[in-house]
Amino acid sequence: MLEIRFHGHSSVQLTSEGHSIMIDPFISGNPLAKTTLADIQVQYILLTHGHQDHILDAVELAKANDATIVATHELATYLDWQGVKTVSMNLGGSVTLPFGKVKMTQAFHSSGVVLDDKQQIVYMGMPGGFVIELGGKTIYHAGDTGLFGDMKLIGDRHDIDLAFLPIGDVFTMGPEDAVIAAEWIAADYVVPIHYDTFPPIKQDGDAFVATLAEKDIRGKALKPGEVLRLP
């Protein structure tokens, strides 16, 4: 059994067989979040890229849980300096962890921490996504990305049970491109992410899922705090 708890935005918690991992924790700064960091117990934290709406709570959550953060080399190094355990990797590479295997895929976006007080932007390596093997399931979290042709290759190379795809537009692909991505990836189940959190990325998740259904693709627009279980 795979339990998926959606914490809003791109924050997804995956739990199976005593293992729990969090992808892109953004709780304290998310106006739609229904939980607190104190309520979350995880052993691993996966970060797709170095924007604040994906890493804001990573250090605090890692320290509270003695959890290990998995990220690109630049981002992992930056967080290691803040006193947390990290696993460094990069696009195309994979690592085997106690819960299963993690492969980092490409994503078309940007990645950097904005230091407003210094008027500086610190480069945080390339953005990415993850193909995760956990509890007998294969999960694809696309991260922040536009549509790109190699999504077809990801679908061809991996038998994906569940895919998390951004639909917010403006900063990532919008619903129309995300439908094409869902077709190319050929996942058994699709959950939209990275939408509604702020006015610029307001979208209708249920309408996106309805469009998927017209193409015989199963999906669900999870509300923050909602849980989905896949046997």
C-alpha positions in Angstrom: 0.0 0.0 0.0 1.3 3.4 -1.0 -0.1 6.4 1.0 0.1 9.8 -0.7 -0.5 12.9 1.4 -0.7 16.1 -0.5 0.4 19.1 1.6 -0.3 21.7 -1.1 1.7 23.3 -3.9 4.3 20.7 -4.9 4.7 19.2 -1.4 4.0 15.5 -1.5 4.5 12.9 1.3 4.9 9.3 0.2 4.6 6.6 2.8 4.9 2.8 2.5 6.2 -0.2 4.5 7.4 2.0 7.4 9.2 4.5 5.1 8.1 8.1 4.6 9.6 10.7 2.3 8.7 14.3 1.5 9.2 16.0 -1.8 9.6 19.8 -1.8 8.4 20.8 1.7 6.7 24.2 1.5 4.3 24.3 4.5 5.0 27.4 6.7 4.9 29.8 3.7 1.9 28.1 2.0 -1.4 29.9 2.7 -3.4 26.8 1.7 -1.5 24.3 4.0 -3.7 22.4 6.4 -0.9 20.9 8.5 2.2 22.1 10.4 5.8 20.9 10.2 5.4 19.4 13.7 2.8 17.0 12.3 5.1 15.6 9.7 7.5 12.6 10.3 9.8 11.6 7.5 13.2 9.9 7.0 14.1 11.5 3.6 13.4 14.8 1.9 13.7 15.1 -1.9 14.2 18.6 -3.4 13.6 19.2 -7.1 15.3 22.6 -7.2 16.4 25.6 -5.2 13.4 27.9 -5.1 11.9 29.0 -1.8 8.5 27.6 -2.5 10.2 24.1 -2.7 12.9 24.3 -0.1 11.6 26.8 2.5 11.0 24.2 5.3 13.6 21.6 4.2 16.2 22.4 6.9 13.8 22.7 9.8 12.0 19.5 8.8 15.2 17.6 8.4 16.6 18.7 11.7 13.3 17.9 13.5 13.2 14.4 12.0 17.0 13.7 11.7 16.1 13.2 8.1 18.4 13.2 5.1 18.0 15.6 2.2 18.5 14.4 -1.4 19.2 17.2 -4.0 21.6 18.3 -6.7 25.2 18.8 -5.7 25.0 22.6 -5.4 21.8 22.6 -3.4 22.9 19.7 -1.2 26.1 21.5 -0.4 24.3 24.7 0.5 22.0 22.8 2.9 24.9 20.7 4.3 26.5 24.0 5.4 23.3 24.6 7.4 23.9 21.4 9.5 21.7 18.8 7.9 22.5 15.4 6.4 22.5 15.3 2.6 22.8 13.0 -0.4 24.2 14.7 -3.4 23.2 13.7 -7.0 22.6 15.1 -10.4 20.5 14.8 -13.5 20.4 11.3 -15.0 21.9 9.7 -11.9 20.3 7.4 -9.4 20.9 6.4 -5.8 19.6 3.5 -3.8 18.3 4.4 -0.4 16.7 2.2 2.4 13.2 2.7 0.9 14.1 2.1 -2.7 15.7 3.8 -5.7 15.6 7.4 -6.7 16.6 8.7 -10.2 16.8 12.4 -11.0 15.3 13.4 -14.3 15.7 16.7 -16.2 13.3 19.6 -15.9 13.1 22.9 -17.8 13.0 25.6 -15.2 15.5 27.6 -13.1 17.0 27.2 -9.7 18.4 29.7 -7.2 18.0 31.2 -3.8 17.2 34.9 -3.7 18.9 36.9 -1.0 16.8 40.0 -0.8 18.9 41.7 1.8 22.0 41.4 -0.3 20.3 41.8 -3.7 21.9 38.6 -4.8 20.8 35.3 -6.4 22.8 32.2 -5.5 22.8 29.5 -8.2 21.5 26.2 -6.9 22.3 23.8 -9.7 20.0 22.5 -12.4 16.3 21.9 -11.7 15.1 18.3 -11.9 12.4 15.8 -11.3 12.4 12.4 -9.6 11.5 8.8 -10.6 11.0 7.1 -7.2 10.7 3.4 -6.5 8.8 2.9 -3.2 6.6 0.1 -1.9 6.5 -1.7 -5.2 5.3 1.4 -7.0 7.1 3.8 -9.4 6.3 7.5 -8.9 7.3 10.4 -11.1 7.4 13.9 -9.6 8.1 16.2 -12.5 9.2 19.2 -10.3 8.7 22.6 -11.8 9.0 22.3 -15.6 7.7 23.1 -19.0 6.7 20.4 -21.5 9.7 18.7 -23.1 9.9 15.9 -25.6 12.0 13.6 -23.4 9.0 13.1 -21.2 8.1 10.4 -23.8 11.4 8.8 -23.0 10.7 8.9 -19.3 7.4 7.1 -20.0 9.1 4.6 -22.3 11.8 3.8 -19.8 9.7 3.5 -16.7 6.4 1.8 -15.9 5.0 4.8 -13.9 2.2 4.1 -11.5 1.7 7.7 -10.4 2.8 11.0 -11.8 2.7 14.5 -10.2 2.6 17.2 -12.9 2.6 21.0 -12.5 -0.4 22.7 -14.1 -0.1 26.3 -12.8 1.2 28.0 -16.0 3.2 31.2 -15.8 6.2 29.5 -14.0 5.6 26.0 -15.3 3.6 24.3 -18.0 -0.1 24.9 -17.9 -3.0 22.5 -18.0 -3.0 22.0 -21.8 0.7 21.1 -21.9 0.3 19.0 -18.8 -2.3 16.9 -20.5 0.2 16.2 -23.3 2.8 15.3 -20.7 0.4 12.9 -19.1 -0.2 11.2 -22.4 3.5 10.9 -23.1 4.4 9.6 -19.6 1.5 7.1 -19.7 1.2 6.9 -15.9 -1.6 4.8 -14.4 -2.7 7.8 -12.3 -2.0 11.6 -12.5 -2.2 14.2 -9.7 -1.8 17.9 -10.6 0.5 20.1 -8.5 1.9 23.6 -8.3 -1.3 25.5 -8.8 -3.8 27.6 -6.8 -1.2 28.5 -4.1 -0.9 32.1 -5.3 -3.1 34.2 -7.7 -0.7 34.0 -10.8 -1.0 30.2 -10.8 -4.8 29.8 -10.1 -6.1 26.9 -12.1 -9.1 24.4 -12.0 -7.6 21.1 -11.0 -10.9 19.3 -11.4 -11.2 20.5 -15.0 -7.7 19.3 -15.7 -8.6 15.8 -14.3 -11.8 15.8 -16.4 -9.8 16.5 -19.5 -7.5 13.6 -18.6 -10.6 11.4 -18.2 -11.6 12.2 -21.8 -8.3 10.6 -22.8 -8.9 7.6 -20.6 -6.3 8.8 -18.1 -7.2 8.4 -14.4 -6.4 11.2 -12.0 -7.5 13.2 -9.0 -7.0 16.8 -7.9 -6.1 16.4 -4.3 -6.9 19.2 -1.8 -4.2 20.2 0.7 -4.2 17.7 3.5 -6.0 15.1 1.5 -4.8 11.5 1.4 -4.8 9.1 -1.6 -4.0 5.4 -1.1 -2.9 3.1 -3.9 -2.9 -0.7 -3.3 
